[in-house]
Coordinates of N, CA and C in Angstrom, one line a residue:
X814 N 1.0 -1.3 -0.1 CA 0.0 0.0 0.2 C 1.0 1.3 0.2
X815 N 0.5 2.2 -0.5 CA 1.3 3.4 -0.9 C 1.0 3.9 0.5
X816 N 2.3 4.7 0.8 CA 2.3 5.7 2.1 C 2.9 7.0 1.7
X817 N 2.4 8.3 2.1 CA 2.7 9.5 1.9 C 2.8 10.2 3.0
X818 N 3.8 11.2 2.6 CA 4.2 11.7 3.7 C 4.8 13.5 3.5
X819 N 4.1 14.1 4.1 CA 4.0 15.8 4.0 C 5.1 16.4 4.6
X820 N 5.8 17.4 4.1 CA 6.7 18.1 5.0 C 6.5 19.6 4.0
X821 N 7.1 20.5 5.1 CA 7.0 21.9 4.3 C 6.3 22.9 4.8
X822 N 5.3 22.5 5.7 CA 4.4 23.5 6.0 C 5.1 24.6 7.3
X823 N 4.5 25.3 7.4 CA 5.0 26.5 8.7 C 3.8 27.7 8.5
X824 N 4.5 28.8 8.9 CA 3.9 30.1 9.4 C 4.8 31.1 8.3
X825 N 3.7 31.8 7.9 CA 4.4 32.9 6.9 C 3.4 34.2 6.8
X826 N 4.0 35.4 6.4 CA 2.8 36.6 6.2 C 2.5 36.1 4.9
X827 N 1.4 37.0 4.9 CA 0.6 37.4 3.7 C 1.4 37.9 2.7
X828 N 1.5 37.3 1.6 CA 2.5 37.7 0.1 C 3.6 36.8 0.2
X829 N 4.0 36.1 1.1 CA 5.0 35.3 1.4 C 4.8 33.7 0.7
X830 N 5.9 33.0 0.4 CA 6.0 31.6 -0.4 C 6.2 30.8 0.9
X831 N 5.6 29.6 0.4 CA 6.0 28.2 0.9 C 5.9 27.1 -0.3
X832 N 6.8 26.3 -0.1 CA 6.8 24.8 -0.9 C 6.7 23.7 0.0
X833 N 5.7 22.9 -0.2 CA 5.3 22.1 0.2 C 5.9 20.6 -0.4
X834 N 6.1 19.3 0.1 CA 6.7 18.4 -0.5 C 6.1 17.0 0.1
X835 N 5.9 16.3 -1.0 CA 5.0 14.8 -0.3 C 5.6 13.6 -0.8
X836 N 6.4 12.9 -0.3 CA 6.8 11.7 -0.8 C 6.3 10.6 -0.7
X837 N 6.0 10.0 -1.6 CA 5.3 8.4 -1.9 C 6.1 7.6 -1.6
X838 N 5.8 6.2 -1.3 CA 6.5 5.1 -1.1 C 7.0 4.6 -2.2
X839 N 6.0 4.6 -3.4 CA 6.1 4.1 -4.6 C 5.3 5.0 -5.6
X840 N 5.4 4.7 -7.0 CA 4.9 5.6 -8.0 C 3.5 5.1 -8.0
X841 N 2.4 6.1 -8.1 CA 1.4 6.0 -8.5 C 0.8 7.1 -9.3
X842 N -0.4 6.8 -10.1 CA -0.7 7.8 -11.2 C -1.1 9.1 -10.8
X843 N -1.9 9.4 -10.0 CA -2.4 10.8 -9.8 C -1.9 11.3 -8.3
X844 N -1.4 12.5 -8.2 CA -1.0 12.9 -6.7 C -1.6 14.1 -7.0
X845 N -2.3 14.6 -5.8 CA -3.0 15.8 -5.6 C -2.5 16.6 -4.2
X846 N -3.3 17.7 -4.1 CA -3.0 18.6 -2.4 C -4.7 18.9 -2.5
X847 N -5.0 18.5 -1.2 CA -6.3 19.1 -0.9 C -6.0 19.9 0.5
X848 N -6.8 20.7 0.9 CA -6.7 21.5 2.0 C -7.8 21.6 2.9
X849 N -7.9 21.5 4.1 CA -9.0 21.9 5.2 C -8.7 22.8 6.2
X850 N -9.6 24.0 6.2 CA -9.5 25.1 7.0 C -10.3 24.8 8.1
X851 N -10.2 25.2 9.4 CA -11.0 24.9 10.6 C -12.4 25.4 10.2
X852 N -13.4 24.5 10.6 CA -14.8 24.6 10.5 C -15.2 24.6 8.7
X853 N -14.4 24.2 8.0 CA -14.7 24.1 6.7 C -14.4 22.5 6.2
X854 N -15.3 22.3 4.9 CA -14.8 21.1 4.4 C -13.6 20.8 3.8
X855 N -12.9 19.8 3.4 CA -11.9 19.5 2.5 C -12.0 20.0 1.2
X856 N -11.1 20.4 0.5 CA -11.4 21.1 -0.7 C -9.8 20.7 -1.6
X857 N -10.0 20.5 -3.0 CA -9.2 20.2 -3.4 C -8.4 21.4 -4.2
X858 N -7.1 21.5 -4.3 CA -6.2 22.4 -4.5 C -5.5 22.3 -5.8
X859 N -5.0 21.1 -6.1 CA -4.2 20.9 -7.2 C -4.0 19.5 -7.4
X860 N -3.9 19.1 -8.7 CA -3.7 17.5 -8.8 C -3.0 17.2 -10.1
X861 N -2.0 16.4 -10.1 CA -0.9 16.2 -11.5 C -1.2 15.0 -12.0
X862 N -0.9 14.7 -13.5 CA -1.0 13.5 -14.0 C 0.4 12.7 -13.9
X863 N 0.6 11.8 -14.1 CA 2.1 11.3 -14.2 C 3.0 11.8 -15.2
X864 N 2.5 11.7 -16.5 CA 3.0 12.0 -17.5 C 3.9 13.4 -17.9
X865 N 3.3 14.1 -18.7 CA 3.8 15.4 -19.2 C 3.3 16.6 -18.6
X866 N 2.9 16.1 -17.3 CA 2.9 17.2 -16.0 C 1.8 18.0 -16.1
X867 N 0.7 17.4 -16.6 CA -0.7 18.0 -16.9 C -1.2 18.1 -15.5
X868 N -1.9 19.5 -15.1 CA -2.2 19.5 -14.0 C -3.5 20.2 -14.2
X869 N -4.2 20.3 -12.8 CA -5.6 20.8 -12.5 C -5.4 21.8 -11.3
X870 N -6.1 22.7 -11.3 CA -6.2 23.6 -10.0 C -7.4 24.1 -9.9
X871 N -7.6 24.3 -8.4 CA -8.8 25.1 -8.1 C -8.6 26.5 -8.4
X872 N -9.9 26.9 -8.8 CA -10.0 28.6 -9.3 C -9.3 29.5 -8.2
X873 N -9.4 29.1 -6.8 CA -8.9 30.1 -6.0 C -7.4 29.9 -5.6
X874 N -6.5 29.1 -6.4 CA -5.1 29.1 -6.4 C -4.3 29.1 -7.6
X875 N -5.3 29.4 -8.6 CA -4.7 29.4 -10.0 C -4.0 30.9 -10.1
X876 N -2.8 30.8 -10.7 CA -1.7 31.9 -10.8 C -0.7 31.9 -9.6
X877 N -1.2 31.2 -8.9 CA -0.2 31.7 -7.3 C 0.2 30.2 -6.9
X878 N -0.4 29.1 -6.9 CA 0.2 27.9 -6.9 C 0.8 27.1 -8.1
X879 N 1.5 26.4 -7.7 CA 2.3 25.2 -8.8 C 2.5 24.1 -8.4
X880 N 2.0 22.9 -9.0 CA 2.0 21.7 -8.5 C 3.1 21.1 -9.6
X881 N 3.9 20.2 -9.1 CA 5.0 19.5 -10.0 C 5.3 18.3 -9.1
X882 N 6.1 17.4 -10.1 CA 6.3 16.0 -9.4 C 7.6 15.6 -9.9
X883 N 8.3 14.6 -9.1 CA 9.6 14.1 -9.5 C 9.2 12.6 -9.7
X884 N 9.0 12.0 -10.7 CA 8.7 10.7 -11.0 C 9.6 9.7 -10.9
X885 N 10.9 10.3 -10.5 CA 12.0 9.2 -10.1 C 12.1 9.1 -9.0
X886 N 11.9 10.1 -8.0 CA 11.8 10.1 -6.5 C 10.5 9.9 -6.0
X887 N 9.5 10.0 -6.6 CA 8.0 9.7 -6.2 C 7.9 10.9 -5.4
X888 N 8.0 12.0 -5.4 CA 7.8 13.4 -4.9 C 6.5 14.2 -5.7
X889 N 6.0 14.7 -4.8 CA 4.9 15.8 -5.4 C 5.1 17.1 -4.7
X890 N 5.4 17.9 -5.1 CA 5.8 19.4 -4.7 C 4.5 20.5 -5.0
X891 N 4.2 21.4 -4.1 CA 3.1 22.5 -4.2 C 4.2 23.8 -3.9
X892 N 4.2 24.6 -5.0 CA 4.8 25.8 -4.6 C 3.8 26.7 -4.4
X893 N 3.7 27.6 -3.4 CA 2.7 28.4 -2.9 C 3.3 29.9 -2.7
X894 N 2.9 30.6 -3.7 CA 3.2 32.1 -3.9 C 2.0 33.2 -3.8
X895 N 2.4 34.1 -3.2 CA 1.3 35.2 -3.2 C 0.5 34.9 -1.9
X896 N 0.8 34.0 -1.0 CA -0.1 33.4 -0.3 C -1.1 34.5 0.6
X897 N -2.3 34.1 1.0 CA -3.1 35.0 1.8 C -3.8 34.1 3.0
X898 N -4.5 34.9 4.0 CA -4.6 34.3 5.1 C -5.9 33.5 4.8
X899 N -6.6 33.8 3.7 CA -7.7 32.5 3.5 C -6.9 31.2 3.0
X900 N -5.7 31.1 2.7 CA -4.8 29.9 2.4 C -4.5 29.0 3.7
X901 N -4.7 29.5 4.8 CA -4.5 28.8 6.2 C -5.2 27.8 6.2
X902 N -4.5 26.5 6.3 CA -5.3 25.3 6.7 C -4.0 24.1 6.8
X903 N -5.1 22.9 6.9 CA -4.1 21.9 6.8 C -3.8 21.3 5.5
X904 N -2.9 20.8 4.9 CA -2.8 20.8 3.7 C -2.3 19.2 3.6
X905 N -3.2 18.4 2.8 CA -3.0 17.0 2.6 C -2.7 16.7 1.2
X906 N -1.6 15.5 1.2 CA -1.2 14.9 -0.1 C -2.4 14.0 -0.3
X907 N -2.6 13.3 -1.4 CA -3.3 12.5 -1.8 C -2.9 11.9 -3.2
X908 N -3.4 10.3 -3.2 CA -3.0 9.7 -4.1 C -4.2 8.7 -4.8
X909 N -4.2 8.4 -6.1 CA -4.9 7.5 -6.6 C -4.4 6.8 -7.9
X910 N -4.8 5.5 -8.2 CA -4.2 4.8 -9.3 C -5.1 5.4 -10.5
X911 N -6.4 5.8 -10.2 CA -7.4 6.5 -11.2 C -6.8 7.8 -11.6
X912 N -7.7 8.2 -12.6 CA -7.5 9.5 -13.4 C -7.5 10.6 -12.3
X913 N -6.8 11.9 -12.4 CA -6.8 12.9 -11.6 C -8.1 13.8 -11.9
X914 N -8.6 14.1 -10.6 CA -9.7 15.1 -10.4 C -9.7 15.5 -9.2
X915 N -10.0 17.0 -8.8 CA -10.2 17.4 -7.6 C -11.4 16.9 -6.8
X916 N -11.4 15.8 -6.8 CA -13.0 15.2 -5.9 C -12.1 14.4 -4.9
X917 N -12.7 14.5 -3.7 CA -12.0 13.8 -2.3 C -12.1 12.4 -2.8
X918 N -13.6 12.0 -3.0 CA -13.6 10.6 -3.0 C -12.8 9.8 -4.0
X919 N -12.3 10.4 -5.0 CA -11.3 9.8 -5.8 C -10.2 9.0 -5.3
X920 N -9.7 9.6 -4.1 CA -8.4 9.5 -3.7 C -8.7 8.4 -2.4
X921 N -7.7 7.4 -2.6 CA -7.6 6.1 -1.7 C -6.9 6.3 -0.6
X922 N -5.4 7.0 -0.8 CA -4.7 7.2 0.0 C -4.0 8.8 0.4
X923 N -4.0 8.8 1.7 CA -3.8 10.3 2.2 C -2.6 10.3 2.9
X924 N -2.0 11.3 3.3 CA -0.9 11.7 4.1 C -1.4 12.4 5.4
X925 N -0.5 12.4 6.6 CA -1.2 12.8 7.7 C -1.5 14.4 7.6
X926 N -0.7 15.2 6.8 CA -1.2 16.7 6.7 C -0.1 17.5 7.1
X927 N 0.1 18.6 6.7 CA 1.1 19.8 7.2 C 0.4 21.0 7.3
X928 N 0.5 21.8 8.3 CA -0.2 22.9 8.6 C 0.6 24.0 7.9
X929 N -0.5 24.8 7.5 CA 0.0 26.2 6.5 C -0.6 27.1 7.2
X930 N 0.0 28.3 8.0 CA -0.4 29.3 8.6 C 0.0 30.5 8.0
X931 N -1.1 31.4 7.5 CA -0.5 32.6 6.8 C -1.4 34.1 7.5
X932 N -0.6 34.9 8.3 CA -1.0 35.7 8.9 C -0.8 37.1 8.0
X933 N -1.6 37.9 8.2 CA -2.1 39.3 7.7 C -1.2 40.3 8.1

């Protein structure tokens, strides 16, 4: 079974940047990032296909976040720029052997999460 471990979370001021990493124990088709803020439902942030790097993004992060992956090391990254206080959440890495979509139920494997806090 695939195991995922996130890293790179932390606290930053609005306008700053962070890069999250997620290491997978083996190769898997689609890898994605979700986030959950206190009192809110978990939402998809970005997902990346294994091939040419095709990715999908939530509208709220387009132009600010970039997802990428290293298929040799089985690591997926989330570069987050121009961070806003509303980006504050627990960020989770997820993986599925199926096609990529920002739909929580599509993912079978989840990491424990890493906290991102953006202050104004």
